[in-house]
Coordinates of C-alpha atoms and ligand atoms in Angstrom, one line a residue:
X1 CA -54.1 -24.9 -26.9
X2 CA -54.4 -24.3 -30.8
X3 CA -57.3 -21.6 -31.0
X4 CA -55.5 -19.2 -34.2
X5 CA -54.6 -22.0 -36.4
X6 CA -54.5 -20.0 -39.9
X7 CA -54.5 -16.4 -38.1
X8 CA -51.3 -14.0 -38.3
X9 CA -50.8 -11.6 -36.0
X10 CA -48.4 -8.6 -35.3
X11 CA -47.2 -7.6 -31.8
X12 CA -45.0 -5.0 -31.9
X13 CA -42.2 -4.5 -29.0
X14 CA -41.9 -7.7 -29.3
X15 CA -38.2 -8.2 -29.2
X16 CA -38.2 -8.2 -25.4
X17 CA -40.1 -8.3 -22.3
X18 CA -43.8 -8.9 -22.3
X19 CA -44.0 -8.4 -26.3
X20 CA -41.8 -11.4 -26.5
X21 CA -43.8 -13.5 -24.0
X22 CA -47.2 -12.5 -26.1
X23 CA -45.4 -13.1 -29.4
X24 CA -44.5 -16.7 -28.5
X25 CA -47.7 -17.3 -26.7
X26 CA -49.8 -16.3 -30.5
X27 CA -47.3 -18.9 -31.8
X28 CA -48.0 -21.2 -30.0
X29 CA -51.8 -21.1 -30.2
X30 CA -51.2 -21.6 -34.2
X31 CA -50.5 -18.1 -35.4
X32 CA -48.1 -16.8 -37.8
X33 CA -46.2 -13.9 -35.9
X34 CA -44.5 -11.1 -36.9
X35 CA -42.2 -10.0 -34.2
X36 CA -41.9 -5.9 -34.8
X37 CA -39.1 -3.9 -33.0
X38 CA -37.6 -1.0 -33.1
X39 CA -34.4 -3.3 -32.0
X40 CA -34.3 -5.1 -35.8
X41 CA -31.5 -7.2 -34.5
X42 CA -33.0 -8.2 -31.7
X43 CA -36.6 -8.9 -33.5
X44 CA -35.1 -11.5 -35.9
X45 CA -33.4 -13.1 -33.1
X46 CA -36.4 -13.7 -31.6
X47 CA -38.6 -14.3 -34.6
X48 CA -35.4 -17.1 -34.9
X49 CA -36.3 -18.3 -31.6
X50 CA -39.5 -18.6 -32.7
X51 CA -39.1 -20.5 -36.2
X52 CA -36.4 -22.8 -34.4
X53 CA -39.0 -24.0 -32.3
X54 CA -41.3 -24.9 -35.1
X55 CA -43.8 -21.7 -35.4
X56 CA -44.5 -19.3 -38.3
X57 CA -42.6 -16.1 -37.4
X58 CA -40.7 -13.2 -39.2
X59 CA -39.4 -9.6 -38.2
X60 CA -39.7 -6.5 -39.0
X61 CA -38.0 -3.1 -37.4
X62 CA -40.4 -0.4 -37.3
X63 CA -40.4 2.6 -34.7
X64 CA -44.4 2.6 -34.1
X65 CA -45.0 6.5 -34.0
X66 CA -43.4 6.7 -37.9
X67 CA -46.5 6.4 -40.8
X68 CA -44.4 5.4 -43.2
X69 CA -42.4 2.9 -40.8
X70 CA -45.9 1.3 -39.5
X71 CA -47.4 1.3 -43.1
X72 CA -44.6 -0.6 -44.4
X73 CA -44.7 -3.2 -41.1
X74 CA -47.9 -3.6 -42.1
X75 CA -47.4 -4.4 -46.1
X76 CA -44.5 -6.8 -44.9
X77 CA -46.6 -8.6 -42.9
X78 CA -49.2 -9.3 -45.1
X79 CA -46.8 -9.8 -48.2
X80 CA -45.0 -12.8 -45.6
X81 CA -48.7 -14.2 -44.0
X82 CA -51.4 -13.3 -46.9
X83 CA -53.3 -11.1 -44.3
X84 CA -53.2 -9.5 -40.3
X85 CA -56.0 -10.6 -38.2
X86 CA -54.1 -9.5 -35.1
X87 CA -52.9 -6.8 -33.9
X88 CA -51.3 -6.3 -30.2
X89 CA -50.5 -2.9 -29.7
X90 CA -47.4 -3.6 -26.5
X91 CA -44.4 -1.1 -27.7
X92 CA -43.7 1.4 -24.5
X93 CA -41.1 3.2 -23.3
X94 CA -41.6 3.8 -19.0
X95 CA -39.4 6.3 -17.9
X96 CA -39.9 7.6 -14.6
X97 CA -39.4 11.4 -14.3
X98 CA -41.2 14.4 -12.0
X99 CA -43.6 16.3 -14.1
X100 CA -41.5 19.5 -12.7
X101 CA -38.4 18.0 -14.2
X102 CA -39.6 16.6 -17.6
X103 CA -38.4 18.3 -20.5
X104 CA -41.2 18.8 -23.6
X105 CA -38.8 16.7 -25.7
X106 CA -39.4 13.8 -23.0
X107 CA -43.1 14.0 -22.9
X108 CA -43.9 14.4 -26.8
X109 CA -41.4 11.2 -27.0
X110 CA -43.9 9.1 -24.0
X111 CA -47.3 10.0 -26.0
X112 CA -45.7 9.2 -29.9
X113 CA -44.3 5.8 -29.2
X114 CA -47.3 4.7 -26.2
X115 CA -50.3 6.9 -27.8
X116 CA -49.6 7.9 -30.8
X117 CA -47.8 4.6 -32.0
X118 CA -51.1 2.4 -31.1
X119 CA -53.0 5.0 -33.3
X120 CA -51.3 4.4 -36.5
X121 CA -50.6 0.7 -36.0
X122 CA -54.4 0.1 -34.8
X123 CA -55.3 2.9 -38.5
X124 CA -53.2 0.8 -40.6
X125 CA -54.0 -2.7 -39.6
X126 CA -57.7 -1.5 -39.2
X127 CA -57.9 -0.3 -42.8
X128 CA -56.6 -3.8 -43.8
X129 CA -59.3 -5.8 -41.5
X130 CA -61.9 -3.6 -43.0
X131 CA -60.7 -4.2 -46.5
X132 CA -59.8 -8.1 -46.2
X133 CA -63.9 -7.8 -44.5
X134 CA -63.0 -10.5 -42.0
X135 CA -63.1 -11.0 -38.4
X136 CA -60.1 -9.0 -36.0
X137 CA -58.6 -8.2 -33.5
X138 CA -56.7 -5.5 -31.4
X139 CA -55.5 -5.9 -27.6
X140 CA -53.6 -2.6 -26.7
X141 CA -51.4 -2.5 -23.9
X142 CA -51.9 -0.3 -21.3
X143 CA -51.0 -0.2 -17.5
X144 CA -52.5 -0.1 -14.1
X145 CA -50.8 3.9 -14.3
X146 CA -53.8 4.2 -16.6
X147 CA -56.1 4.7 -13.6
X148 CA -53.8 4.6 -10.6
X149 CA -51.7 7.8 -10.8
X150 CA -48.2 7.6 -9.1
X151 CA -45.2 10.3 -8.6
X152 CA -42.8 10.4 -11.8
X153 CA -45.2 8.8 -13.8
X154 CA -46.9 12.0 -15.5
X155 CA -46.4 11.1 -19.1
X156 CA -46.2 7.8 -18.9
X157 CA -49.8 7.8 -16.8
X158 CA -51.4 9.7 -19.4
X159 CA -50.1 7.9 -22.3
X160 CA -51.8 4.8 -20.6
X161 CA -54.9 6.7 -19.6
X162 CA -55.3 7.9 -23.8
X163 CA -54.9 4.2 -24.7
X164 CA -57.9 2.9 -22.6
X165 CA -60.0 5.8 -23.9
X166 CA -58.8 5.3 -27.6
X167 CA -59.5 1.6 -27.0
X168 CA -63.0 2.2 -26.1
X169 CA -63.8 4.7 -29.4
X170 CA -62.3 1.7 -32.1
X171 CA -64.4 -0.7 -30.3
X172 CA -67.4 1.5 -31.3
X173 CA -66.4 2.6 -34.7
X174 CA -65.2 -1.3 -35.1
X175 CA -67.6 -3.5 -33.7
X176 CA -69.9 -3.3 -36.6
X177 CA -66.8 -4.7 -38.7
X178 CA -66.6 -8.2 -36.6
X179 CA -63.5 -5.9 -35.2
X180 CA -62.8 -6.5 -31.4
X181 CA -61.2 -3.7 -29.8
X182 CA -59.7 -4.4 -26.2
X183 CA -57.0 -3.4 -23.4
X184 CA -55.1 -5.3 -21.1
X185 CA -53.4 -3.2 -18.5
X186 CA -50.5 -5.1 -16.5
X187 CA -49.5 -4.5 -13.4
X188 CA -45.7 -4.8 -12.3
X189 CA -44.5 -7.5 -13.9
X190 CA -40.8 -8.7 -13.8
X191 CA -39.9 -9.9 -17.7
X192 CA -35.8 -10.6 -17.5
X193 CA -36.6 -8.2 -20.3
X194 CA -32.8 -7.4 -21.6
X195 CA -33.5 -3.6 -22.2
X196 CA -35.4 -2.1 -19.3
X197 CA -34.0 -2.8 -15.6
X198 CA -35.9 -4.6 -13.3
X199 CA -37.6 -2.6 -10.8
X200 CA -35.9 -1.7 -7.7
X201 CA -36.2 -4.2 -4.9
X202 CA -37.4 -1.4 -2.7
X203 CA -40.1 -0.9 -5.2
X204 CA -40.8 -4.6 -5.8
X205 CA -41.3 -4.9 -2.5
X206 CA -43.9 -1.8 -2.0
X207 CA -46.1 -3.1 -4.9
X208 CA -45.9 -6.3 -3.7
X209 CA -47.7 -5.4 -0.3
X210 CA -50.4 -3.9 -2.5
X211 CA -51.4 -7.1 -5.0
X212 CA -54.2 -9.1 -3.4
X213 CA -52.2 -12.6 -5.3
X214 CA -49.4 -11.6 -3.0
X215 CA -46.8 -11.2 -5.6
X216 CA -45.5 -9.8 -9.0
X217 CA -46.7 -10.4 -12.3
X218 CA -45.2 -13.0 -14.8
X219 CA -45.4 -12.3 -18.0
X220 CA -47.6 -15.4 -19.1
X221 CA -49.7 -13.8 -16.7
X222 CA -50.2 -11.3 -19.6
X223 CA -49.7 -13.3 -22.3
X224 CA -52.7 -15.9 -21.5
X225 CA -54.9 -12.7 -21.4
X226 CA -54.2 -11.5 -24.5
X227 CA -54.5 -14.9 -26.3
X228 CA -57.6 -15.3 -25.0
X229 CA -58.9 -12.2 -25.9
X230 CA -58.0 -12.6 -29.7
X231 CA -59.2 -15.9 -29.4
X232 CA -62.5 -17.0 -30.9
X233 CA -64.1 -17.6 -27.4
X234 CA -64.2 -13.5 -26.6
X235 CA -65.7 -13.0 -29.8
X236 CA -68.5 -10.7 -27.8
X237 CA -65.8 -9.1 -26.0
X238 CA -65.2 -5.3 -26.8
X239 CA -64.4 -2.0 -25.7
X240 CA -63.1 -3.6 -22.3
X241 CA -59.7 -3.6 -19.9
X242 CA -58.9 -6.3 -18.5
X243 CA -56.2 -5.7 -15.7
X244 CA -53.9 -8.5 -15.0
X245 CA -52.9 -6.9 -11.9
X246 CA -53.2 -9.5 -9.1
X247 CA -56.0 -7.5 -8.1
X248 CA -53.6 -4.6 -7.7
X249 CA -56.3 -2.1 -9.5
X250 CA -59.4 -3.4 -7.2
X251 CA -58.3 -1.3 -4.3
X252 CA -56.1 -0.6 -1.2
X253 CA -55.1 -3.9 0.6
X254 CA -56.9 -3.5 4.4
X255 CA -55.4 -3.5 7.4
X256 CA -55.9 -6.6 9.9
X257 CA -58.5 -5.6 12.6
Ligands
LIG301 N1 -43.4 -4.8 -17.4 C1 -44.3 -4.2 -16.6 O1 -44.3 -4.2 -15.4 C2 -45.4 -3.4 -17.3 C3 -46.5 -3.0 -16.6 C4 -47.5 -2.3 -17.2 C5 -47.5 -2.1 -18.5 N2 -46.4 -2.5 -19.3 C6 -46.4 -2.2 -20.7 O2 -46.1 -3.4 -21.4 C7 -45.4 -3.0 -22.6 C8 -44.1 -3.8 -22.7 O3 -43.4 -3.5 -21.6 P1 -42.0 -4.3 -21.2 O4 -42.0 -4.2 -19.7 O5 -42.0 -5.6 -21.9 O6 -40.9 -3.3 -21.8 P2 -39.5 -3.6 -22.5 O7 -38.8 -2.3 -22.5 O8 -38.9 -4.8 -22.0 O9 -40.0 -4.0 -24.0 C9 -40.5 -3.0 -24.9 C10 -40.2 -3.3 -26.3 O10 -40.7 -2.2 -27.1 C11 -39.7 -1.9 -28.1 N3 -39.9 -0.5 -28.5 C12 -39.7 0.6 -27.7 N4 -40.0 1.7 -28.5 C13 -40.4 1.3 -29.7 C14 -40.9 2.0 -30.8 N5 -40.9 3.3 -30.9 N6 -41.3 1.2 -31.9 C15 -41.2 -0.2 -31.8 N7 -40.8 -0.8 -30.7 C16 -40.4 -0.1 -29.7 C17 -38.4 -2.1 -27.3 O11 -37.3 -2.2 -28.3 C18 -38.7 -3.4 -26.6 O12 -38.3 -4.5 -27.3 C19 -45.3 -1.5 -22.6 O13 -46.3 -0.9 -23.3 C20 -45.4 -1.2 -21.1 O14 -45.8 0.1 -20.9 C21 -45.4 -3.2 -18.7

């Protein structure tokens, strides 16, 4: 379906893993992507991917929780596609470590590249979509450990949690601006993403038992959501979380009789 025809976006973590899957998806609904990584290699390899198959795409290596890094992403992307009507906040890092056992070094790293990274890239592109005075949008990328605390997840939970909130406040300040704010929180989904292992089968199969679909996520799954949310159709759409969970997030899974 061709609903951004003469819209550019940015997703950044798009390199890899569901970033990738979302990049490609924007391309293929007619938008001009920039692919932004902290992997620069591996960003113009898959903005390559993307160009060989006939789309608009370019790179850019940025590390999101870095001002200058993001404001410059931001300038490069608008120097390469005249303007950024899209924004999809997806670069996380996940890892899994007892709040006991986590080192202050470990958590401030979690809330700067999750929190703090979707703050400056949703400032600077904001600023821009203010300024430019035309219709945007932003889809953060949050989780189902947003709401559904589990063990070893402490920072990485709360990162999650700060971007739903944080969603819902640029929504307000925004939607006066023809600026949509929204969230999509995955649940487990399994990306062949390069740079983060799969989950554990163990764990695969625990989360499994709890998604009302009966399996794992696939990262169209995600990808679908967040094209139509910065699609024209969800125009009235703000403020909102969508959880492409499998039903995951709606509550525990009964037991027969
Ligand atoms: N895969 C899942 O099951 C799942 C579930 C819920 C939420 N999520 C969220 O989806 C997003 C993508 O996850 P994924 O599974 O594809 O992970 P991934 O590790 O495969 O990909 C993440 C990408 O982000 C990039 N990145 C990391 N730190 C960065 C930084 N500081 N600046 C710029 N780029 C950076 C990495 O290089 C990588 O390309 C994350 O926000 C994650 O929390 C994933």
């Amino acid at each position: 379906m061709i609903r951004l025809e003469g819209k550019s976006a940015i997703v950044t973590g798009a390199a890899h893993g569901l970033g990738r899957a979302i990049a490609s998806r924007l391309a293929d609904e007619g938008a001009a992507v920039m692919v932004a990584d902290a992997r620069g290699n591996d960003a113009e390899t898959a903005a390559e991917t993307l160009r060989a198959a006939g789309y608009r795409a370019e790179s850019v290596e940025v590390d999101v929780s870095d001002a200058a890094q993001v404001d410059a992403m931001v300038l490069s992307s608008i120097a390469a596609f005249g303007s950024v009507d899209i924004l999809v906040n997806n670069a996380g890092i996940s890892p899994v470590s007892p709040a006991l056992e986590t080192s202050e070094e470990d958590w401030d790293r979690v809330m700067a590249v999750n929190l703090k990274g979707c703050f400056l890239c949703s400032k600077a592109v904001g600023r821009k979509m203010v300024e430019a005075g035309t219709a945007g949008r932003i889809v953060n990328i949050t989780s189902t450990a947003g709401t559904n605390a589990r063990p070893g997840a402490g920072a990485y939970a709360a990162s999650k949690a700060g971007i739903i909130q944080f969603t819902r406040v640029m929504a307000l300040e925004l939607g006066g601006r023809s600026i949509t704010v929204n969230a999509v929180g995955p649940g487990m989904t399994i990306t062949g993403s390069e740079v983060k292992p799969a989950p554990t089968d163990a764990y695969q199969t625990a989360f499994v038992n709890q998604v009302a679909a009966g399996r794992a996520g696939r990262p169209e799954d995600i990808a679908q959501a967040v094209a139509y949310l910065v699609s024209p159709e969800a125009e009235y759409v703000t403020g909102q979380v969508l959880f492409v969970d499998g039903g995951y997030s709606a509550g525990k899974l009964s037991v027969d009789g």
